[in-house]
Structures are given as structure tokens and as C-alpha cells.
Amino acid sequence: MANNIIHSEFLDRYLKNKLSEAERMAFEEKARQDPLLGSELNFQKDIYKALGEARKNALKSRLNQIPVNEIGWYNGYSIKIAAAVSSVLILATGTYFYFNHTAEEDLLSGVVNIESNITPDDHLHQENLSVPVPKKDELEQATVETFAVEKKKNIQNEIVTIPAEKKTEAGEKNNSKALLPDITRPELVTDFEEETQGVNYKDFEIPAEKMMEHTLYENAGLDVENIVHHQYNFHYQMIEHKLYLYGNFQDTPYKIIALNFDEGKKLFLEYNEHFYRLNNKQQEIASLQAIEDSVLLKELKKISTKK
Amino acid sequence: MKDSDVLERISRGDERALDDLYRKYYKMMTGIIIKNNGTEEEAKDIYQDALIVFWQKVISNQLVLTSKISTYLYSVCLNLWRKELDRKSRETNDDQDFDFAYFDEDTKEREAIIRECINQLGDTCKKILMYYYFDDMSMQDIAEKLGFSSVDTAKTKKYKCKKRLDSLVRAKYSASDFLD
């Protein structure tokens, strides 16, 4: 009996608790009466349990590789953060023009000054946010006028309808925080109190250095799809702001990093301790080329490992 | 990242969906544990456990989600943390000698042997068995995920891998006198 059972689907169903109550009881009764079967059953239960533990450990190891220092700060609260980050980006860009600095490091510093003429960045509409569009004269006052006007159109097209009560709530918050734009958060979980979520909005009035730490954000607001392809094994393409990664990216976690340059946001892929440039307009499949520029590499590493 | 997308990705075994979820709710979920007297390390551990519970339930089609994913994770985190607090409380209240008296060395040794044997399997074997027994993935999904030519190939490989694992464990059990 035991030999027939060992590798049977029946045993697997028993181990996975998929037998009916009657089947399970009958099987256990049989195992009680047959010591050999009973012993085999215990043996198989041990192995089943150990395989489960091994899988859990594998998944935990995977999760442990994900850096958590720079995450969570903005998660679920993307609107206000996005607005704050956007203002920093704009200011940093403006500062760049003003002082005509060339080093990338200079772009990563700057004074946080949350202005009312904030213009949202790409990642805002990736988060399905509804963002008020500044009036034309406000746009003209913006430091990066062209950038702002281009985004205006996109944002109007991607505004997400939200329940009225949420709009009201967002509006109230906006009144109390006049410096932040009226942005709603359709993805926000409403099951918890704000306090439980652990976010203190005062956090946004923080030094520029800290703000800029978070220009490194989750997948840079990108939708990413991994494609296993016989011909393209380490390639990518970018279609409609969606990144298609060709190759085996399943086993090793990767990270998308967004950096802000005077000409706009640039994306980088960090994978297996190497960095690769991602061209936003790369519609054709192209191979991933490792970055060799030592200054840029140093900056990317610094940002990626920043505690 | 919509809940429906996450569920769909997890259903087909896309582990990156788990990564994304982990990042998305890390602060929120660990914050709950920390606010309830947990350390950051404990919070991280509980949150990871909760995510793995979620992963297993979704991938094995055992979960009919009627709330948001965050709500579900929140309740699992709290339940796991309550259990952990109970365990810690028992540990503090119980007589340490009493615990030692019931400390099952044999069980620990058997577990260690099986772990060692699983590690001796090839990567593909390990994955097949873990996907089949823990994730409860169908042979069809396993074949697709691991790039086997057919479901039958996946079935045969699973059979051989399981047989090999059993043999490895039996051999070590014999050497350790567990099969007397």
C-alpha cells in the first residue's frame, strides 16, 4: 500500500489539504492501522513542510535584496510627494541654468522651495493622479516653461475621476496647505487613519538633500514588462512610457533609477551591480549598454546605496 | 499598480509583482507593527511573512479577495504580530527548563537533514518541487514558467525530482538512525 501511495497524486492532494473530509479521515485511519503507511505519511509530511520552508526562505531572500531605505516614504502618498519632488526638480533645473553648472552632483542639491506654480513630472500621471493645471500666465512664470506646457496636455488627458467625497477631502487639505497643489490620491488606502500610515506631511519641509534622496523612486513610475525572447536576451525598448525588458530579469531584482538633468528626466537600470542607460524614446529593441562614465557611475552608486 | 494587475501577475507566478507590493506597502505595514511595540526587524519579518501568505493564497487560487490588497495585508500583519506577541508572552511566562525538557532534538535534526537534501538538488528540481508543493502551481504553469516543452515533461521531471529528494533524505535518515 505504502509504495503505491508515495508518489501518487492522492498523497499530494492529502499533503496540500485538498482531500474531502471523508477521504482525509479514511486515509488517516488507514495510516493508523498500517504502521508502514503511517511512517511513510509522516516522512512525506516532513518533506512537504521542508519544501514549503525552503520556498518561503527563497522568497524572503528575494525580498531582503530589495532596498527599503528609500521606499515607503512616498508610497501611498504619491500626490503630495510627487508635487514636492516635482518642485525640487524644477527648482534644481532652474538653479542649474542660473548658475550654469555642469556637474551632475549640482543637480542633486538645491534648496527646497515648494511653490504654487509646481508642474507635475512624468511620474505623476503614472500614479493616476489628478493634478490641477496651472493657468497660462503661471506657466509662463515657471522656470522650465516648455517642459510645463508639454506636460499640461498630457495631464489633462490622464486625469482620473475620483469619488466626490475624496475630492472634498483633498480640497480641504489643499486649503490648509496652500503651498501644495490640489491633488487627489485615488490609490490611497482609506482603511487606515493618516496617523497609522506613519506619514507626517511636515516631512516635506525638509532639507533639499533629503528630498533629493527620493528622486530615486519605485520603478521611476514606469510600467515594466519582462519578456523572455530567444533572440533578445539583454535588451529593452520603451513604448508609450512602458519599459519592455528582454531577458532573464526574473531571478535577480533590478531597479529603475530616475535622475533629473537639465534636458529632463533620464532613466537608468541597475541590475547585478551594473548600471544601464534607458533611452526614453527607444522604441526599437536595443541592447542594454553598461554605463562607463565614471562620474555618472559614481553618482548612480551613491544614490542607489544611499541610506 | 492596480490591485487587479497585481493579482493577475501573481497568479501567473510573476515574483516581481511581489517585489512591487513589498515596496509599495513597506512603510505602511511595518509602521503598524512598530507602533505596536515591534522592532524594525520584527516588523520587516512579519510583513514579509504576510506577503508570502498572500502570495501563496493568490497563486494557489485559494483567495477570493473582497477587499483591497492593503486591507488584506494589514489584517494578516496584525494577526501574525498578535501570534508573535502571544508566543513571546508564553516564552517569558513559561519556565525555561520546562521548555528545554520538551525540546525535540530529533525533529530539529530531521528538518536540518531535509533542508540539506533540498539544497543538494539542482536548481530546476528545487523550483519544480517548491512551485508544485508550496505555490501549488499547475503542471501547465510550471512547464511554462520553467520553459519545458510540455506538461508531460514537467510531470516527469517533478516525479524524478521528488523521487531523488526522497532517496537523499532516506539515505541520510538511515545514516542518522531515523529509520530504525
GROMACS .gro file of N, CA, C and O in nm, chain A residues 185-265:
model
  324
  185ARG      N    1  -0.575   6.142  -0.433
  185ARG     CA    2  -0.497   6.019  -0.428
  185ARG      C    3  -0.589   5.899  -0.444
  185ARG      O    4  -0.630   5.837  -0.347
  186PRO      N    5  -0.621   5.864  -0.565
  186PRO     CA    6  -0.714   5.754  -0.585
  186PRO      C    7  -0.663   5.621  -0.535
  186PRO      O    8  -0.740   5.534  -0.501
  187GLU      N    9  -0.532   5.603  -0.529
  187GLU     CA   10  -0.478   5.475  -0.486
  187GLU      C   11  -0.466   5.463  -0.335
  187GLU      O   12  -0.434   5.361  -0.281
  188LEU      N   13  -0.489   5.573  -0.267
  188LEU     CA   14  -0.464   5.573  -0.122
  188LEU      C   15  -0.560   5.479  -0.050
  188LEU      O   16  -0.679   5.478  -0.076
  189VAL      N   17  -0.505   5.403   0.039
  189VAL     CA   18  -0.589   5.312   0.117
  189VAL      C   19  -0.664   5.394   0.220
  189VAL      O   20  -0.604   5.472   0.292
  190THR      N   21  -0.792   5.373   0.226
  190THR     CA   22  -0.870   5.452   0.319
  190THR      C   23  -0.900   5.376   0.447
  190THR      O   24  -0.971   5.423   0.533
  191ASP      N   25  -0.844   5.257   0.458
  191ASP     CA   26  -0.877   5.174   0.573
  191ASP      C   27  -0.802   5.216   0.699
  191ASP      O   28  -0.824   5.164   0.804
  192PHE      N   29  -0.706   5.304   0.684
  192PHE     CA   30  -0.625   5.340   0.799
  192PHE      C   31  -0.632   5.490   0.824
  192PHE      O   32  -0.650   5.569   0.734
  193GLU      N   33  -0.611   5.523   0.947
  193GLU     CA   34  -0.600   5.664   0.981
  193GLU      C   35  -0.469   5.717   0.924
  193GLU      O   36  -0.373   5.643   0.911
  194GLU      N   37  -0.468   5.846   0.898
  194GLU     CA   38  -0.344   5.905   0.847
  194GLU      C   39  -0.228   5.876   0.940
  194GLU      O   40  -0.118   5.845   0.898
  195GLU      N   41  -0.259   5.884   1.069
  195GLU     CA   42  -0.152   5.866   1.166
  195GLU      C   43  -0.094   5.726   1.157
  195GLU      O   44   0.026   5.705   1.165
  196THR      N   45  -0.184   5.627   1.134
  196THR     CA   46  -0.140   5.489   1.126
  196THR      C   47  -0.047   5.469   1.007
  196THR      O   48   0.042   5.387   1.009
  197GLN      N   49  -0.071   5.546   0.904
  197GLN     CA   50   0.010   5.531   0.785
  197GLN      C   51   0.151   5.584   0.806
  197GLN      O   52   0.239   5.561   0.725
  198GLY      N   53   0.168   5.653   0.914
  198GLY     CA   54   0.304   5.693   0.951
  198GLY      C   55   0.361   5.806   0.868
  198GLY      O   56   0.480   5.821   0.858
  199VAL      N   57   0.275   5.883   0.807
  199VAL     CA   58   0.329   5.994   0.727
  199VAL      C   59   0.302   6.125   0.796
  199VAL      O   60   0.190   6.155   0.836
  200ASN      N   61   0.404   6.201   0.811
  200ASN     CA   62   0.388   6.333   0.866
  200ASN      C   63   0.417   6.430   0.753
  200ASN      O   64   0.527   6.437   0.702
  201TYR      N   65   0.317   6.502   0.714
  201TYR     CA   66   0.336   6.587   0.597
  201TYR      C   67   0.437   6.698   0.622
  201TYR      O   68   0.482   6.763   0.530
  202LYS      N   69   0.467   6.719   0.749
  202LYS     CA   70   0.572   6.816   0.776
  202LYS      C   71   0.703   6.769   0.717
  202LYS      O   72   0.796   6.845   0.697
  203ASP      N   73   0.708   6.640   0.692
  203ASP     CA   74   0.830   6.583   0.635
  203ASP      C   75   0.870   6.651   0.505
  203ASP      O   76   0.983   6.645   0.462
  204PHE      N   77   0.771   6.712   0.443
  204PHE     CA   78   0.803   6.769   0.312
  204PHE      C   79   0.883   6.898   0.324
  204PHE      O   80   0.945   6.941   0.230
  205GLU      N   81   0.875   6.955   0.441
  205GLU     CA   82   0.954   7.076   0.460
  205GLU      C   83   1.089   7.034   0.518
  205GLU      O   84   1.120   7.055   0.633
  206ILE      N   85   1.165   6.969   0.437
  206ILE     CA   86   1.290   6.914   0.484
  206ILE      C   87   1.402   6.960   0.393
  206ILE      O   88   1.377   7.009   0.284
  207PRO      N   89   1.524   6.942   0.439
  207PRO     CA   90   1.635   6.989   0.357
  207PRO      C   91   1.637   6.928   0.218
  207PRO      O   92   1.591   6.816   0.198
  208ALA      N   93   1.691   7.004   0.128
  208ALA     CA   94   1.693   6.961  -0.012
  208ALA      C   95   1.763   6.828  -0.030
  208ALA      O   96   1.720   6.743  -0.107
  209GLU      N   97   1.867   6.808   0.045
  209GLU     CA   98   1.945   6.685   0.029
  209GLU      C   99   1.858   6.563   0.052
  209GLU      O  100   1.859   6.466  -0.021
  210LYS      N  101   1.775   6.576   0.158
  210LYS     CA  102   1.688   6.463   0.189
  210LYS      C  103   1.582   6.444   0.081
  210LYS      O  104   1.547   6.334   0.044
  211MET      N  105   1.530   6.556   0.032
  211MET     CA  106   1.431   6.545  -0.074
  211MET      C  107   1.489   6.474  -0.195
  211MET      O  108   1.426   6.388  -0.255
  212MET      N  109   1.609   6.509  -0.227
  212MET     CA  110   1.666   6.455  -0.349
  212MET      C  111   1.700   6.308  -0.336
  212MET      O  112   1.714   6.238  -0.435
  213GLU      N  113   1.713   6.262  -0.213
  213GLU     CA  114   1.734   6.118  -0.196
  213GLU      C  115   1.620   6.041  -0.261
  213GLU      O  116   1.635   5.932  -0.307
  214HIS      N  117   1.506   6.107  -0.262
  214HIS     CA  118   1.388   6.035  -0.308
  214HIS      C  119   1.356   6.061  -0.454
  214HIS      O  120   1.249   6.031  -0.501
  215THR      N  121   1.449   6.118  -0.525
  215THR     CA  122   1.430   6.120  -0.669
  215THR      C  123   1.453   5.979  -0.721
  215THR      O  124   1.422   5.947  -0.833
  216LEU      N  125   1.506   5.896  -0.635
  216LEU     CA  126   1.516   5.754  -0.668
  216LEU      C  127   1.388   5.691  -0.617
  216LEU      O  128   1.366   5.682  -0.498
  217TYR      N  129   1.300   5.658  -0.707
  217TYR     CA  130   1.174   5.605  -0.657
  217TYR      C  131   1.133   5.478  -0.731
  217TYR      O  132   1.192   5.443  -0.832
  218GLU      N  133   1.033   5.415  -0.676
  218GLU     CA  134   0.993   5.283  -0.720
  218GLU      C  135   0.972   5.275  -0.869
  218GLU      O  136   0.882   5.336  -0.923
  219ASN      N  137   1.056   5.201  -0.934
  219ASN     CA  138   1.046   5.181  -1.078
  219ASN      C  139   1.034   5.310  -1.156
  219ASN      O  140   0.992   5.311  -1.270
  220ALA      N  141   1.065   5.420  -1.092
  220ALA     CA  142   1.057   5.551  -1.155
  220ALA      C  143   0.920   5.575  -1.219
  220ALA      O  144   0.908   5.642  -1.318
  221GLY      N  145   0.817   5.519  -1.161
  221GLY     CA  146   0.682   5.536  -1.213
  221GLY      C  147   0.659   5.465  -1.345
  221GLY      O  148   0.564   5.491  -1.415
  222LEU      N  149   0.747   5.376  -1.376
  222LEU     CA  150   0.738   5.308  -1.505
  222LEU      C  151   0.661   5.177  -1.492
  222LEU      O  152   0.672   5.108  -1.392
  223ASP      N  153   0.587   5.148  -1.595
  223ASP     CA  154   0.529   5.015  -1.604
  223ASP      C  155   0.635   4.929  -1.673
  223ASP      O  156   0.687   4.968  -1.777
  224VAL      N  157   0.667   4.819  -1.614
  224VAL     CA  158   0.775   4.737  -1.670
  224VAL      C  159   0.722   4.598  -1.704
  224VAL      O  160   0.648   4.539  -1.626
  225GLU      N  161   0.760   4.548  -1.818
  225GLU     CA  162   0.722   4.411  -1.852
  225GLU      C  163   0.846   4.335  -1.896
  225GLU      O  164   0.928   4.385  -1.972
  226ASN      N  165   0.858   4.216  -1.843
  226ASN     CA  166   0.972   4.133  -1.877
  226ASN      C  167   0.931   4.033  -1.986
  226ASN      O  168   0.829   3.968  -1.976
  227ILE      N  169   1.012   4.026  -2.090
  227ILE     CA  170   0.981   3.935  -2.200
  227ILE      C  171   1.099   3.841  -2.221
  227ILE      O  172   1.213   3.885  -2.233
  228VAL      N  173   1.068   3.712  -2.220
  228VAL     CA  174   1.174   3.615  -2.249
  228VAL      C  175   1.171   3.589  -2.400
  228VAL      O  176   1.067   3.552  -2.454
  229HIS      N  177   1.281   3.614  -2.463
  229HIS     CA  178   1.286   3.607  -2.609
  229HIS      C  179   1.411   3.531  -2.651
  229HIS      O  180   1.517   3.549  -2.590
  230HIS      N  181   1.399   3.445  -2.752
  230HIS     CA  182   1.514   3.362  -2.790
  230HIS      C  183   1.627   3.445  -2.851
  230HIS      O  184   1.743   3.411  -2.842
  231GLN      N  185   1.591   3.557  -2.912
  231GLN     CA  186   1.694   3.636  -2.979
  231GLN      C  187   1.744   3.752  -2.892
  231GLN      O  188   1.863   3.780  -2.888
  232TYR      N  189   1.651   3.816  -2.823
  232TYR     CA  190   1.690   3.932  -2.741
  232TYR      C  191   1.702   3.889  -2.596
  232TYR      O  192   1.601   3.863  -2.530
  233ASN      N  193   1.825   3.882  -2.548
  233ASN     CA  194   1.842   3.829  -2.413
  233ASN      C  195   1.888   3.933  -2.311
  233ASN      O  196   1.893   3.907  -2.193
  234PHE      N  197   1.921   4.052  -2.357
  234PHE     CA  198   1.956   4.159  -2.263
  234PHE      C  199   1.929   4.292  -2.333
  234PHE      O  200   2.018   4.372  -2.359
  235HIS      N  201   1.804   4.311  -2.366
  235HIS     CA  202   1.764   4.425  -2.448
  235HIS      C  203   1.647   4.498  -2.383
  235HIS      O  204   1.590   4.450  -2.285
  236TYR      N  205   1.611   4.610  -2.443
  236TYR     CA  206   1.494   4.682  -2.394
  236TYR      C  207   1.433   4.765  -2.505
  236TYR      O  208   1.495   4.786  -2.610
  237GLN      N  209   1.312   4.809  -2.480
  237GLN     CA  210   1.251   4.909  -2.565
  237GLN      C  211   1.149   4.984  -2.480
  237GLN      O  212   1.101   4.933  -2.377
  238MET      N  213   1.118   5.103  -2.526
  238MET     CA  214   1.028   5.187  -2.448
  238MET      C  215   0.913   5.228  -2.537
  238MET      O  216   0.933   5.297  -2.637
  239ILE      N  217   0.795   5.180  -2.504
  239ILE     CA  218   0.679   5.217  -2.585
  239ILE      C  219   0.574   5.278  -2.495
  239ILE      O  220   0.529   5.215  -2.398
  240GLU      N  221   0.536   5.399  -2.526
  240GLU     CA  222   0.434   5.472  -2.451
  240GLU      C  223   0.461   5.467  -2.301
  240GLU      O  224   0.378   5.429  -2.221
  241HIS      N  225   0.581   5.503  -2.267
  241HIS     CA  226   0.626   5.511  -2.128
  241HIS      C  227   0.619   5.376  -2.056
  241HIS      O  228   0.605   5.368  -1.934
  242LYS      N  229   0.621   5.270  -2.133
  242LYS     CA  230   0.628   5.138  -2.071
  242LYS      C  231   0.760   5.075  -2.112
  242LYS      O  232   0.797   5.079  -2.230
  243LEU      N  233   0.828   5.021  -2.014
  243LEU     CA  234   0.959   4.962  -2.041
  243LEU      C  235   0.943   4.812  -2.062
  243LEU      O  236   0.885   4.742  -1.980
  244TYR      N  237   0.995   4.764  -2.172
  244TYR     CA  238   0.994   4.620  -2.200
  244TYR      C  239   1.138   4.571  -2.186
  244TYR      O  240   1.227   4.615  -2.259
  245LEU      N  241   1.158   4.484  -2.091
  245LEU     CA  242   1.292   4.429  -2.069
  245LEU      C  243   1.297   4.289  -2.128
  245LEU      O  244   1.215   4.203  -2.093
  246TYR      N  245   1.391   4.268  -2.216
  246TYR     CA  246   1.405   4.136  -2.278
  246TYR      C  247   1.520   4.063  -2.211
  246TYR      O  248   1.631   4.115  -2.204
  247GLY      N  249   1.493   3.943  -2.164
  247GLY     CA  250   1.600   3.865  -2.100
  247GLY      C  251   1.551   3.810  -1.968
  247GLY      O  252   1.433   3.821  -1.933
  248ASN      N  253   1.643   3.750  -1.896
  248ASN     CA  254   1.605   3.686  -1.771
  248ASN      C  255   1.618   3.784  -1.654
  248ASN      O  256   1.721   3.790  -1.588
  249PHE      N  257   1.512   3.859  -1.628
  249PHE     CA  258   1.514   3.953  -1.517
  249PHE      C  259   1.428   3.903  -1.402
  249PHE      O  260   1.392   3.976  -1.312
  250GLN      N  261   1.392   3.774  -1.412
  250GLN     CA  262   1.301   3.718  -1.312
  250GLN      C  263   1.372   3.691  -1.179
  250GLN      O  264   1.315   3.712  -1.073
  251ASP      N  265   1.494   3.641  -1.188
  251ASP     CA  266   1.557   3.587  -1.068
  251ASP      C  267   1.629   3.693  -0.984
  251ASP      O  268   1.640   3.679  -0.863
  252THR      N  269   1.684   3.793  -1.052
  252THR     CA  270   1.758   3.894  -0.977
  252THR      C  271   1.681   4.025  -0.982
  252THR      O  272   1.647   4.072  -1.089
  253PRO      N  273   1.652   4.079  -0.864
  253PRO     CA  274   1.579   4.206  -0.863
  253PRO      C  275   1.658   4.317  -0.934
  253PRO      O  276   1.780   4.319  -0.927
  254TYR      N  277   1.587   4.402  -1.003
  254TYR     CA  278   1.651   4.514  -1.068
  254TYR      C  279   1.587   4.642  -1.017
  254TYR      O  280   1.486   4.639  -0.946
  255LYS      N  281   1.645   4.752  -1.053
  255LYS     CA  282   1.594   4.879  -1.004
  255LYS      C  283   1.599   4.981  -1.118
  255LYS      O  284   1.695   4.982  -1.194
  256ILE      N  285   1.495   5.061  -1.127
  256ILE     CA  286   1.496   5.170  -1.224
  256ILE      C  287   1.524   5.299  -1.147
  256ILE      O  288   1.459   5.327  -1.048
  257ILE      N  289   1.620   5.372  -1.192
  257ILE     CA  290   1.656   5.496  -1.124
  257ILE      C  291   1.628   5.614  -1.218
  257ILE      O  292   1.663   5.609  -1.336
  258ALA      N  293   1.566   5.715  -1.165
  258ALA     CA  294   1.541   5.835  -1.246
  258ALA      C  295   1.630   5.948  -1.193
  258ALA      O  296   1.632   5.973  -1.074
  259LEU      N  297   1.702   6.009  -1.281
  259LEU     CA  298   1.782   6.125  -1.244
  259LEU      C  299   1.734   6.244  -1.326
  259LEU      O  300   1.685   6.228  -1.437
  260ASN      N  301   1.751   6.360  -1.270
  260ASN     CA  302   1.697   6.478  -1.336
  260ASN      C  303   1.808   6.567  -1.389
  260ASN      O  304   1.889   6.619  -1.314
  261PHE      N  305   1.807   6.581  -1.518
  261PHE     CA  306   1.906   6.664  -1.584
  261PHE      C  307   1.837   6.785  -1.643
  261PHE      O  308   1.714   6.793  -1.641
  262ASP      N  309   1.915   6.876  -1.693
  262ASP     CA  310   1.854   6.998  -1.747
  262ASP      C  311   1.760   6.968  -1.862
  262ASP      O  312   1.660   7.034  -1.881
  263GLU      N  313   1.790   6.864  -1.939
  263GLU     CA  314   1.702   6.834  -2.053
  263GLU      C  315   1.587   6.740  -2.017
  263GLU      O  316   1.509   6.701  -2.101
  264GLY      N  317   1.576   6.708  -1.890
  264GLY     CA  318   1.464   6.626  -1.847
  264GLY      C  319   1.509   6.505  -1.767
  264GLY      O  320   1.626   6.490  -1.732
  265LYS      N  321   1.412   6.418  -1.740
  265LYS     CA  322   1.439   6.300  -1.658
  265LYS      C  323   1.511   6.194  -1.742
  265LYS      O  324   1.473   6.169  -1.856
   0.00000   0.00000   0.00000
